[in-house]
Amino acid sequence: MVKLRAITLTSFQETLHRRVLYLVLILAVLIIAAMSTEMLYVRMAREAGETEAVAGMARGLFQQILATWDFAAFFLALFLGAVALSSELKSKTIVTVLSRPVARWTYLLGRWLGVLLFLWAFLFVGILGALLWGAFFGLHYSAFFWLGVAELFVKAIFLSGVSLGLSVVLPPAAAGPAAFLLTILPLMVQNAMGHPRWILRSLATAAYYLAPAHLPVDLISDSFKKEMVDPKYLLYVQVLGENLLYTGAVFLLACAVFKRRELRLR
Amino acid sequence: MSENTSAIIEVEGFTKTFRSRFRRRSVRAVSDLNLRVERGNVVAFVGPNGAGKTTTIYALLGLLNPDRGQIRLFGMSPSSEAARRRIGFQSEIFHTYGFKTAERALRFYGELGEMPAAKIAAAVPRQLDRLGLGAASKRKVRGFSKGMIQRLGLAQALLHAPELLILDEPTTGLDPEGRKLVAEIILEEKTRGTTVFLSSHILSDVERTCDHVVILREGTVAFSQSMASLRGGSDEWEIEVLNCTARARESIGGANVREQGPDVLIRCSGSDKNGLLRRLLEADAEIGMVRRTRSLEDFYMQYAGGSSHG
């Protein structure tokens, strides 16, 4: 546990020192700041006593803030996961670490947990900011919304874990995009699953089942709709659970490969 | 093989070939290497760039797998955690996290080495002081000079008082004072009973600190001998005479002489040495040095010279 904690904290600290993080952070804050012009309309509507319009605008802004933060987290999860191992190989810091009695899986898990710790903190700050904004305008949230928040955290686990796992066998520039492709694979192959040619149909079906489970709804934006037609809570929870299992399986496979992998440093 | 064997490192027929992607090109880095390092010995592993030293060291650490042959540390596989628990390793250039302070970096390596917190707390300042980094303990590694980073690398290797020290060019980037310090530390560790496996280009340090020397050339052992027999095996001597006068020159007689400006270097056999020295002193000659001609450098040039790939 001590070794895992040490590697996790080092990976977390390393993440905090990455320049790309601050670039993404600045971009996200700028986008959110650009939305603040809409706040003028909210204020005007409020002064005019248009309570219904105020609530609508506040909800819209709330969703935009969360969507921006979600996009930043999405990009960071792919990037940080993909470089968690390769950056150590590039800087050669891995040599001294693995010359110590550190199991390869402990090392890989520590690197991942460090990235995850950062991503969760990043999400937490964004969601907290959005909630404070919502509280100011008296927004109410349904259980559906909280499930959407859980999805953001699961997505961070999935994207970082899968891109890290793929980076064991692929260069980081390919691991990140490959992890992204996996997430959209079900949408890409869905139509081909009914193709008249059996070979295409079979390939699409195989790809569909190899890909991670896909949520058919946008939980956060749908949570603000007035009427929820038959919300399938159990299905959504199941999809999140399946994605966690999928990440676990990819990570275990990556550990098995990494255990046998040689360190060839230039 | 049982663990109570006196051999700390056993390498039998180790062969390693690196292949490029799609296997279009291949380079045999090490070929059929045999090596045995006994407990408490300081063994130098010398050879030109590209001779296979670092490849062998990486294989000893379990970071590379042999294509053929067997490697055992303490009678165990190098990839076993039990073996690596007993090793301290310093790489040629110590790469560590620039955002950590020297103290925190050492704590980190101590934790990875399974040291209890109390031992880490005691060992970190001790090793930093030993390597002359005590005053820089709270400074971030990012601001360290190359020499300071190398010293920190040696500090982390020594931190857990390992039974086996594997040092890959530990004096790279060090000034003469730093080099002297490293040589002293190796001698201290030898006194403590630590086995040291040292890869180095600095042959004078090797001569001073090592019990055994292995010269590697193009991935194979070209020469392997104990320093004691190397020192005692040569019977050719060199006598340097400074500002050689005509009188001193007469006393040399028919010995083999090489002019070096006003100085001369005389080569003679061991049986002629004392007589020649006596005659030179009687002629008031100023003697610069007297040494065996077959130094480690001579052996190195004979067995590994001209094969550098670096």
Coordinates of C-alpha atoms in Angstrom, one line a residue:
Chain A
M1 CA 0.0 0.0 0.0
V2 CA 2.9 2.4 0.8
K3 CA 4.4 1.8 -2.6
L4 CA 1.0 2.3 -4.4
R5 CA 0.4 5.5 -2.4
A6 CA 3.9 6.8 -3.2
I7 CA 3.5 6.2 -7.0
T8 CA -0.1 7.6 -7.0
L9 CA 1.0 10.8 -5.3
T10 CA 3.9 11.2 -7.6
S11 CA 1.7 10.6 -10.6
F12 CA -0.8 13.2 -9.2
Q13 CA 2.0 15.8 -8.6
E14 CA 3.4 15.2 -12.1
T15 CA -0.1 15.8 -13.6
L16 CA -0.3 19.1 -11.7
H17 CA 3.0 20.1 -13.4
R18 CA 1.8 19.5 -17.0
R19 CA 1.4 22.6 -19.0
V20 CA -1.4 21.2 -21.2
L21 CA -3.5 21.1 -18.1
Y22 CA -3.3 24.8 -17.6
L23 CA -4.0 25.4 -21.3
V24 CA -7.2 23.4 -21.1
L25 CA -8.1 25.0 -17.8
I26 CA -7.7 28.5 -19.2
L27 CA -9.7 27.6 -22.3
A28 CA -12.5 26.2 -20.2
V29 CA -12.6 29.3 -18.0
L30 CA -12.6 31.5 -21.0
I31 CA -15.5 29.7 -22.6
I32 CA -17.4 29.9 -19.3
A33 CA -16.5 33.6 -19.0
A34 CA -17.8 34.1 -22.5
M35 CA -21.2 32.7 -21.4
S36 CA -21.4 35.4 -18.7
T37 CA -22.8 37.8 -21.4
E38 CA -25.9 35.7 -21.1
M39 CA -26.0 36.6 -17.4
L40 CA -27.0 40.1 -18.5
Y41 CA -30.1 38.7 -20.1
V42 CA -30.8 36.7 -16.9
R43 CA -30.5 39.8 -14.9
M44 CA -32.7 41.8 -17.2
A45 CA -35.4 39.1 -17.1
R46 CA -35.2 39.0 -13.4
E47 CA -35.6 42.8 -13.1
A48 CA -38.6 42.4 -15.4
G49 CA -40.1 39.8 -13.1
E50 CA -40.0 37.1 -15.7
T51 CA -39.4 34.3 -13.2
E52 CA -40.1 31.5 -15.7
A53 CA -37.6 33.0 -18.2
V54 CA -35.0 33.4 -15.5
A55 CA -35.3 29.8 -14.5
G56 CA -35.0 28.7 -18.1
M57 CA -32.0 30.8 -18.8
A58 CA -30.3 29.7 -15.6
R59 CA -30.9 26.1 -16.4
G60 CA -29.4 26.6 -19.9
L61 CA -26.3 28.3 -18.5
F62 CA -25.9 25.6 -15.8
Q63 CA -25.9 22.9 -18.5
Q64 CA -23.5 24.9 -20.7
I65 CA -21.0 25.3 -17.8
L66 CA -21.2 21.5 -17.0
A67 CA -20.9 20.6 -20.7
T68 CA -17.8 22.7 -21.0
W69 CA -16.2 21.2 -17.9
D70 CA -17.2 17.8 -19.1
F71 CA -15.5 18.3 -22.5
A72 CA -12.3 19.6 -20.8
A73 CA -12.4 16.5 -18.5
F74 CA -13.0 14.3 -21.5
F75 CA -9.9 15.6 -23.3
L76 CA -7.8 15.6 -20.2
A77 CA -8.8 12.0 -19.3
L78 CA -7.8 10.8 -22.8
F79 CA -4.6 12.8 -22.8
L80 CA -3.4 12.1 -19.3
G81 CA -4.2 8.4 -19.5
A82 CA -2.3 8.1 -22.7
V83 CA 0.8 9.8 -21.4
A84 CA 0.9 8.4 -17.9
L85 CA 3.2 5.6 -18.9
S86 CA 4.9 7.0 -21.9
S87 CA 6.0 10.2 -20.1
E88 CA 7.9 8.1 -17.6
L89 CA 9.5 6.1 -20.4
K90 CA 10.5 9.3 -22.2
S91 CA 11.9 10.9 -19.1
K92 CA 13.5 7.5 -18.0
T93 CA 12.3 8.0 -14.4
I94 CA 10.8 4.6 -14.8
V95 CA 14.2 2.8 -14.6
T96 CA 15.0 3.7 -11.0
V97 CA 11.3 3.1 -9.9
L98 CA 11.2 -0.4 -11.5
S99 CA 14.7 -1.3 -10.2
R100 CA 13.0 -1.2 -6.7
P101 CA 10.8 -4.1 -5.5
V102 CA 7.8 -2.7 -7.3
A103 CA 5.4 -5.1 -9.1
R104 CA 4.5 -3.9 -12.6
W105 CA 0.8 -3.9 -11.8
T106 CA 1.4 -1.7 -8.7
Y107 CA 3.3 0.7 -10.8
L108 CA 0.6 0.9 -13.5
L109 CA -2.2 1.1 -11.0
G110 CA -0.4 3.9 -9.1
R111 CA 0.2 5.9 -12.3
W112 CA -3.5 5.5 -13.2
L113 CA -4.8 6.4 -9.7
G114 CA -2.7 9.5 -9.7
V115 CA -4.3 10.6 -13.0
L116 CA -7.7 9.7 -11.7
L117 CA -7.2 11.6 -8.5
F118 CA -6.5 14.7 -10.5
L119 CA -9.5 14.1 -12.9
W120 CA -11.9 13.6 -10.0
A121 CA -10.6 16.7 -8.3
F122 CA -11.0 18.6 -11.6
L123 CA -14.6 17.3 -12.0
F124 CA -15.4 18.0 -8.4
V125 CA -14.3 21.7 -8.7
G126 CA -16.3 22.1 -11.9
I127 CA -19.5 20.5 -10.6
L128 CA -19.2 22.4 -7.3
G129 CA -18.9 25.6 -9.2
A130 CA -22.0 24.7 -11.3
L131 CA -24.0 23.7 -8.2
L132 CA -23.2 27.1 -6.6
W133 CA -24.4 28.8 -9.7
G134 CA -27.5 26.7 -9.6
A135 CA -28.1 27.4 -5.9
F136 CA -28.0 31.1 -6.6
F137 CA -30.9 30.7 -9.0
G138 CA -32.7 28.2 -6.9
L139 CA -32.3 25.3 -9.3
H140 CA -33.7 21.9 -8.2
Y141 CA -32.1 18.6 -9.3
S142 CA -33.7 15.2 -9.8
A143 CA -32.2 11.8 -9.1
F144 CA -31.6 11.7 -12.9
F145 CA -29.2 14.6 -12.6
W146 CA -27.2 12.9 -9.8
L147 CA -26.9 9.8 -12.0
G148 CA -25.5 12.1 -14.7
V149 CA -22.9 13.4 -12.3
A150 CA -22.0 9.8 -11.5
E151 CA -21.6 9.3 -15.2
L152 CA -19.1 12.1 -15.5
F153 CA -16.9 10.3 -12.8
V154 CA -17.3 6.9 -14.5
K155 CA -16.4 8.5 -17.8
A156 CA -13.2 9.8 -16.3
I157 CA -12.3 6.3 -15.0
F158 CA -13.2 4.7 -18.4
L159 CA -11.3 7.1 -20.7
S160 CA -8.2 7.4 -18.6
G161 CA -8.1 3.7 -17.8
V162 CA -8.6 2.5 -21.4
S163 CA -6.2 5.1 -22.9
L164 CA -3.6 4.1 -20.2
G165 CA -4.2 0.4 -20.9
L166 CA -3.8 0.9 -24.7
S167 CA -0.7 3.0 -24.2
V168 CA 1.1 -0.2 -23.0
V169 CA 1.0 -1.5 -26.6
L170 CA 0.4 1.7 -28.6
P171 CA 2.2 5.0 -28.8
P172 CA 0.4 7.7 -26.8
A173 CA -0.6 9.5 -29.9
A174 CA -2.6 6.4 -31.0
A175 CA -3.7 5.2 -27.5
G176 CA -5.8 8.4 -26.8
P177 CA -7.6 8.5 -30.1
A178 CA -8.2 4.7 -30.0
A179 CA -9.8 5.0 -26.6
F180 CA -12.0 7.8 -28.0
L181 CA -12.9 5.6 -31.0
L182 CA -14.0 2.8 -28.7
T183 CA -16.5 5.1 -27.0
I184 CA -18.2 6.1 -30.3
L185 CA -17.9 2.6 -31.9
P186 CA -21.4 1.5 -30.9
L187 CA -22.9 4.6 -32.7
M188 CA -20.6 4.0 -35.8
V189 CA -21.6 0.4 -36.3
Q190 CA -25.2 0.5 -35.2
N191 CA -26.6 1.0 -38.7
A192 CA -24.3 -1.7 -40.2
M193 CA -25.7 -4.3 -37.8
G194 CA -28.7 -4.6 -40.1
H195 CA -26.7 -4.7 -43.3
P196 CA -27.9 -7.2 -45.9
R197 CA -24.4 -8.6 -46.4
W198 CA -23.7 -11.0 -43.7
I199 CA -20.0 -10.3 -43.5
L200 CA -20.6 -6.6 -42.7
R201 CA -23.4 -7.5 -40.4
S202 CA -21.2 -9.9 -38.5
L203 CA -18.3 -7.5 -38.3
A204 CA -20.6 -4.7 -37.1
T205 CA -22.2 -7.0 -34.5
A206 CA -18.8 -8.1 -33.3
A207 CA -17.6 -4.5 -33.0
Y208 CA -20.7 -3.5 -31.2
Y209 CA -20.2 -6.2 -28.5
L210 CA -16.5 -5.5 -28.3
A211 CA -17.2 -1.8 -27.7
P212 CA -18.2 -0.5 -24.2
A213 CA -21.8 0.0 -23.4
H214 CA -23.3 3.2 -24.6
L215 CA -25.8 5.4 -22.7
P216 CA -28.8 6.2 -25.0
V217 CA -29.6 9.4 -23.2
D218 CA -27.8 12.6 -22.0
L219 CA -28.5 12.2 -18.3
I220 CA -27.7 15.8 -17.2
S221 CA -29.5 17.7 -19.9
D222 CA -32.5 15.3 -19.9
S223 CA -32.8 15.7 -16.1
F224 CA -34.1 19.3 -16.7
K225 CA -36.8 18.2 -19.0
K226 CA -40.2 18.6 -17.5
E227 CA -41.5 15.2 -18.4
M228 CA -39.4 12.1 -18.2
V229 CA -40.8 9.4 -20.4
D230 CA -40.2 6.1 -18.7
P231 CA -36.7 6.7 -17.2
K232 CA -34.9 3.4 -17.1
Y233 CA -32.8 3.9 -14.0
L234 CA -31.7 0.3 -13.8
L235 CA -30.5 0.2 -17.4
Y236 CA -28.5 3.4 -16.9
V237 CA -26.9 2.1 -13.7
Q238 CA -26.2 -1.1 -15.5
V239 CA -24.4 0.7 -18.4
L240 CA -22.2 2.6 -15.9
G241 CA -21.4 -0.7 -14.1
E242 CA -20.6 -2.4 -17.4
N243 CA -18.3 0.4 -18.4
L244 CA -16.5 0.1 -15.1
L245 CA -16.1 -3.6 -15.7
Y246 CA -14.9 -3.0 -19.2
T247 CA -12.2 -0.6 -17.9
G248 CA -11.2 -3.2 -15.3
A249 CA -10.8 -5.9 -17.9
V250 CA -8.7 -3.6 -20.2
F251 CA -6.6 -2.6 -17.3
L252 CA -6.0 -6.2 -16.2
L253 CA -5.0 -7.1 -19.7
A254 CA -2.7 -4.2 -19.9
C255 CA -1.1 -5.3 -16.6
A256 CA -0.5 -8.8 -18.0
V257 CA 1.2 -7.4 -21.1
F258 CA 3.2 -4.8 -19.1
K259 CA 4.5 -7.5 -16.8
R260 CA 6.3 -9.1 -19.7
R261 CA 7.2 -5.9 -21.5
E262 CA 10.8 -5.0 -21.7
L263 CA 12.0 -1.5 -21.1
R264 CA 13.9 -0.4 -24.1
L265 CA 14.9 3.2 -23.6
R266 CA 16.6 5.4 -26.1
Chain B
M1 CA 20.1 -22.8 -6.9
S2 CA 20.0 -22.2 -3.2
E3 CA 20.0 -18.7 -1.8
N4 CA 23.0 -19.3 0.5
T5 CA 25.4 -19.5 -2.4
S6 CA 28.3 -17.1 -2.2
A7 CA 27.6 -15.9 -5.7
I8 CA 25.5 -12.8 -5.7
I9 CA 25.4 -12.4 -9.5
E10 CA 25.4 -15.4 -11.8
V11 CA 25.1 -14.9 -15.6
E12 CA 25.3 -18.0 -17.8
G13 CA 25.2 -17.7 -21.6
F14 CA 23.3 -14.4 -21.6
T15 CA 22.5 -13.4 -25.1
K16 CA 20.5 -10.4 -26.2
T17 CA 19.6 -9.2 -29.6
F18 CA 17.7 -6.0 -30.4
R19 CA 15.5 -6.0 -33.4
S20 CA 14.1 -3.0 -35.2
R21 CA 10.4 -2.8 -35.9
F22 CA 9.2 -5.4 -38.4
R23 CA 12.5 -7.2 -37.7
R24 CA 14.3 -5.6 -40.6
R25 CA 17.5 -5.0 -38.7
S26 CA 18.9 -6.7 -35.7
V27 CA 21.9 -5.9 -33.4
R28 CA 23.4 -8.5 -31.1
A29 CA 24.1 -6.4 -28.0
V30 CA 25.4 -9.3 -25.8
S31 CA 26.5 -12.7 -26.9
D32 CA 26.9 -15.7 -24.6
L33 CA 28.1 -13.7 -21.6
N34 CA 29.2 -15.6 -18.5
L35 CA 29.8 -13.8 -15.3
R36 CA 30.0 -14.7 -11.6
V37 CA 30.3 -12.1 -8.8
E38 CA 31.1 -13.4 -5.4
R39 CA 29.7 -11.8 -2.2
G40 CA 31.7 -8.8 -0.9
N41 CA 33.6 -8.3 -4.2
V42 CA 33.9 -5.1 -6.1
V43 CA 33.7 -6.0 -9.8
A44 CA 34.4 -3.5 -12.6
F45 CA 32.5 -3.9 -15.8
V46 CA 34.4 -1.9 -18.4
G47 CA 34.2 -1.6 -22.1
P48 CA 33.7 0.9 -24.9
N49 CA 30.4 2.5 -25.7
G50 CA 28.1 -0.1 -27.3
A51 CA 29.9 -3.0 -25.7
G52 CA 26.7 -4.2 -24.0
K53 CA 27.3 -3.0 -20.4
T54 CA 24.0 -1.2 -19.9
T55 CA 22.1 -4.0 -21.7
T56 CA 23.6 -6.5 -19.2
I57 CA 22.8 -4.2 -16.2
Y58 CA 19.2 -3.8 -17.4
A59 CA 18.9 -7.6 -17.7
L60 CA 20.3 -7.8 -14.1
L61 CA 17.5 -5.5 -13.0
G62 CA 14.9 -7.6 -14.8
L63 CA 14.1 -4.7 -17.2
L64 CA 15.2 -6.7 -20.2
N65 CA 14.7 -10.4 -20.8
P66 CA 17.5 -12.7 -22.1
D67 CA 17.0 -14.2 -25.5
R68 CA 19.1 -17.1 -24.3
G69 CA 20.9 -17.9 -21.1
Q70 CA 20.1 -17.4 -17.4
I71 CA 20.6 -14.6 -14.9
R72 CA 20.3 -15.1 -11.2
L73 CA 20.7 -12.6 -8.4
F74 CA 21.0 -14.1 -4.9
G75 CA 20.0 -17.3 -6.5
M76 CA 16.7 -15.8 -7.7
S77 CA 15.3 -14.4 -10.9
P78 CA 16.1 -10.7 -11.4
S79 CA 12.4 -10.0 -11.9
S80 CA 11.6 -11.2 -8.4
E81 CA 10.8 -8.5 -5.9
A82 CA 12.8 -10.4 -3.2
A83 CA 16.0 -10.0 -5.3
R84 CA 15.3 -6.3 -6.1
R85 CA 14.7 -5.6 -2.4
R86 CA 18.4 -6.3 -1.9
I87 CA 19.7 -4.1 -4.8
G88 CA 20.7 -0.5 -5.0
F89 CA 20.9 0.8 -8.5
Q90 CA 22.2 4.0 -10.0
S91 CA 21.8 4.7 -13.7
E92 CA 24.4 6.4 -15.9
I93 CA 22.3 9.6 -15.7
F94 CA 20.0 9.7 -12.8
H95 CA 16.5 10.7 -14.1
T96 CA 14.2 11.8 -11.4
Y97 CA 11.2 14.1 -10.7
G98 CA 12.3 17.7 -11.0
F99 CA 9.3 18.9 -8.9
K100 CA 10.4 17.0 -5.8
T101 CA 12.9 18.3 -3.3
A102 CA 16.0 16.1 -2.8
E103 CA 14.6 15.0 0.6
R104 CA 11.2 14.1 -0.9
A105 CA 12.8 12.3 -3.8
L106 CA 14.8 10.1 -1.4
R107 CA 11.7 9.5 0.7
F108 CA 9.9 8.3 -2.4
Y109 CA 12.6 5.8 -3.3
G110 CA 12.8 4.7 0.3
E111 CA 9.1 4.0 0.3
L112 CA 9.4 2.0 -3.0
G113 CA 12.2 0.1 -1.3
E114 CA 9.9 -1.0 1.5
M115 CA 11.9 0.9 4.2
P116 CA 10.0 1.6 7.4
A117 CA 9.1 5.2 7.9
A118 CA 11.5 5.6 10.9
K119 CA 14.4 4.2 8.9
I120 CA 13.7 6.5 6.0
A121 CA 13.6 9.5 8.4
A122 CA 17.1 8.5 9.6
A123 CA 18.6 7.4 6.4
V124 CA 17.6 10.4 4.2
P125 CA 19.6 13.1 6.0
R126 CA 22.5 10.7 6.5
Q127 CA 22.9 9.9 2.9
L128 CA 22.3 13.5 1.8
D129 CA 25.1 14.6 4.1
R130 CA 27.3 11.7 3.0
L131 CA 27.0 12.8 -0.6
G132 CA 27.5 16.5 0.2
L133 CA 23.8 17.4 -0.4
G134 CA 22.8 18.2 3.1
A135 CA 22.4 21.9 2.5
A136 CA 20.3 21.3 -0.7
S137 CA 17.9 18.8 0.9
K138 CA 14.9 21.2 0.7
R139 CA 15.8 22.4 -2.8
K140 CA 13.8 21.1 -5.8
V141 CA 15.8 18.7 -8.0
R142 CA 14.9 20.8 -11.0
G143 CA 17.4 23.4 -9.9
F144 CA 20.2 20.9 -9.3
S145 CA 23.4 20.8 -11.4
K146 CA 24.3 17.6 -13.3
G147 CA 26.8 16.6 -10.6
M148 CA 24.3 17.2 -7.8
I149 CA 21.7 15.0 -9.6
Q150 CA 24.3 12.2 -9.9
R151 CA 25.1 12.5 -6.3
L152 CA 21.4 12.3 -5.5
G153 CA 21.2 9.2 -7.7
L154 CA 24.0 7.5 -5.6
A155 CA 22.2 8.6 -2.4
Q156 CA 19.0 6.8 -3.5
A157 CA 21.0 3.7 -4.4
L158 CA 22.6 3.6 -1.0
L159 CA 19.6 4.6 1.0
H160 CA 18.4 1.2 2.1
A161 CA 21.9 -0.2 2.7
P162 CA 21.6 -2.8 -0.1
E163 CA 23.6 -6.0 -0.2
L164 CA 24.4 -5.4 -3.9
L165 CA 25.1 -2.1 -5.5
I166 CA 24.8 -1.8 -9.3
L167 CA 26.4 1.4 -10.5
D168 CA 26.2 2.3 -14.1
E169 CA 28.9 5.0 -14.8
P170 CA 28.3 6.6 -11.4
T171 CA 30.9 9.4 -12.0
T172 CA 29.3 10.7 -15.2
G173 CA 29.0 14.5 -14.9
L174 CA 31.0 14.6 -11.7
D175 CA 33.9 17.0 -11.0
P176 CA 37.2 15.5 -9.7
E177 CA 36.0 16.1 -6.1
G178 CA 32.8 14.2 -6.8
R179 CA 34.7 11.4 -8.5
K180 CA 36.9 11.1 -5.4
L181 CA 33.9 11.0 -3.2
V182 CA 32.3 8.2 -5.2
A183 CA 35.5 6.2 -5.1
E184 CA 35.7 6.6 -1.3
I185 CA 32.0 5.6 -1.0
I186 CA 32.7 2.4 -3.0
L187 CA 35.6 1.6 -0.7
E188 CA 33.4 2.3 2.4
E189 CA 30.7 0.0 1.0
K190 CA 33.3 -2.7 0.3
T191 CA 34.4 -2.5 3.9
R192 CA 30.8 -2.9 5.0
G193 CA 30.6 -6.1 3.0
T194 CA 28.5 -4.8 0.1
T195 CA 29.0 -6.4 -3.3
V196 CA 29.5 -3.7 -5.9
F197 CA 29.0 -4.2 -9.6
L198 CA 30.5 -1.1 -11.3
S199 CA 30.4 -0.1 -14.9
S200 CA 32.9 2.7 -15.5
H201 CA 35.1 4.4 -18.1
I202 CA 37.4 5.9 -15.4
L203 CA 40.1 3.2 -15.3
S204 CA 42.1 4.9 -12.6
D205 CA 39.0 4.7 -10.3
V206 CA 38.6 1.0 -11.3
E207 CA 42.2 0.3 -10.4
R208 CA 41.8 1.9 -7.1
T209 CA 38.5 0.4 -6.0
C210 CA 37.9 -2.9 -7.7
D211 CA 38.9 -6.5 -6.9
H212 CA 38.1 -7.9 -10.3
V213 CA 37.8 -6.4 -13.7
V214 CA 35.8 -7.7 -16.7
I215 CA 36.4 -6.1 -20.0
L216 CA 33.5 -6.4 -22.4
R217 CA 34.0 -6.0 -26.2
E218 CA 31.2 -6.3 -28.7
G219 CA 28.9 -8.1 -26.3
T220 CA 31.4 -10.7 -25.1
V221 CA 33.9 -11.0 -22.3
A222 CA 37.2 -10.1 -23.8
F223 CA 39.2 -10.2 -20.5
S224 CA 38.4 -11.1 -16.9
Q225 CA 41.0 -11.1 -14.2
S226 CA 41.4 -10.2 -10.6
M227 CA 43.1 -6.9 -9.9
A228 CA 45.7 -8.6 -7.7
S229 CA 46.9 -10.9 -10.5
L230 CA 46.7 -8.1 -13.0
R231 CA 49.0 -6.0 -10.8
G232 CA 51.4 -8.9 -10.2
G233 CA 51.3 -10.4 -13.6
S234 CA 53.5 -7.9 -15.5
D235 CA 57.3 -7.8 -15.4
E236 CA 57.9 -4.7 -17.6
W237 CA 58.6 -1.4 -15.9
E238 CA 58.7 2.2 -16.8
I239 CA 61.1 4.7 -15.1
E240 CA 60.6 8.4 -15.8
V241 CA 63.6 10.6 -15.5
L242 CA 62.9 14.4 -15.3
N243 CA 65.2 16.9 -17.0
C244 CA 67.6 14.1 -18.0
T245 CA 71.2 15.3 -17.8
A246 CA 74.1 13.9 -19.9
R247 CA 75.4 12.2 -16.9
A248 CA 72.1 10.5 -16.2
R249 CA 71.8 9.6 -19.9
E250 CA 75.2 7.8 -19.7
S251 CA 74.0 5.7 -16.7
I252 CA 71.0 4.4 -18.7
G253 CA 73.3 2.3 -20.9
G254 CA 71.5 0.3 -23.6
A255 CA 68.0 0.4 -22.1
N256 CA 65.0 1.2 -24.2
V257 CA 64.5 5.0 -24.0
R258 CA 61.6 7.2 -25.2
E259 CA 62.2 11.0 -25.3
Q260 CA 59.5 13.3 -23.9
G261 CA 61.0 16.7 -24.3
P262 CA 63.6 17.2 -21.6
D263 CA 62.3 14.1 -19.8
V264 CA 62.9 10.5 -20.8
L265 CA 60.9 7.3 -20.2
I266 CA 63.0 4.2 -19.8
R267 CA 61.5 0.7 -20.3
C268 CA 63.2 -2.2 -18.6
S269 CA 62.6 -5.6 -17.2
G270 CA 61.9 -6.3 -13.5
S271 CA 65.4 -7.9 -13.1
D272 CA 67.1 -4.8 -14.5
K273 CA 65.0 -2.2 -12.7
N274 CA 66.9 -2.0 -9.3
G275 CA 70.3 -1.8 -10.9
L276 CA 69.2 0.9 -13.3
L277 CA 67.5 2.9 -10.6
R278 CA 70.7 2.7 -8.5
R279 CA 72.8 3.9 -11.4
L280 CA 70.4 6.8 -12.1
L281 CA 70.4 7.9 -8.5
E282 CA 74.2 7.8 -8.4
A283 CA 74.2 10.0 -11.4
D284 CA 71.9 12.5 -9.5
A285 CA 69.0 11.9 -11.9
E286 CA 65.6 13.2 -10.9
I287 CA 63.2 10.3 -10.9
G288 CA 59.6 11.2 -11.8
M289 CA 57.8 7.9 -11.4
V290 CA 58.3 4.2 -11.5
R291 CA 55.4 1.9 -12.6
R292 CA 54.6 -1.4 -14.3
T293 CA 54.0 -0.9 -17.9
R294 CA 51.0 -3.1 -18.0
S295 CA 48.4 -1.0 -16.3
L296 CA 44.6 -1.6 -16.6
E297 CA 44.6 1.0 -19.4
D298 CA 47.1 -1.1 -21.3
F299 CA 44.9 -4.2 -20.9
Y300 CA 41.9 -2.1 -21.8
M301 CA 43.5 -0.9 -25.0
Q302 CA 44.7 -4.4 -25.9
Y303 CA 41.3 -6.0 -25.4
A304 CA 38.7 -3.3 -26.0
G305 CA 40.6 -0.5 -27.8
G306 CA 39.2 0.6 -31.2
S307 CA 35.8 -1.0 -30.8
S308 CA 33.8 2.0 -29.5
H309 CA 30.4 2.4 -31.1
G310 CA 29.5 5.5 -29.1

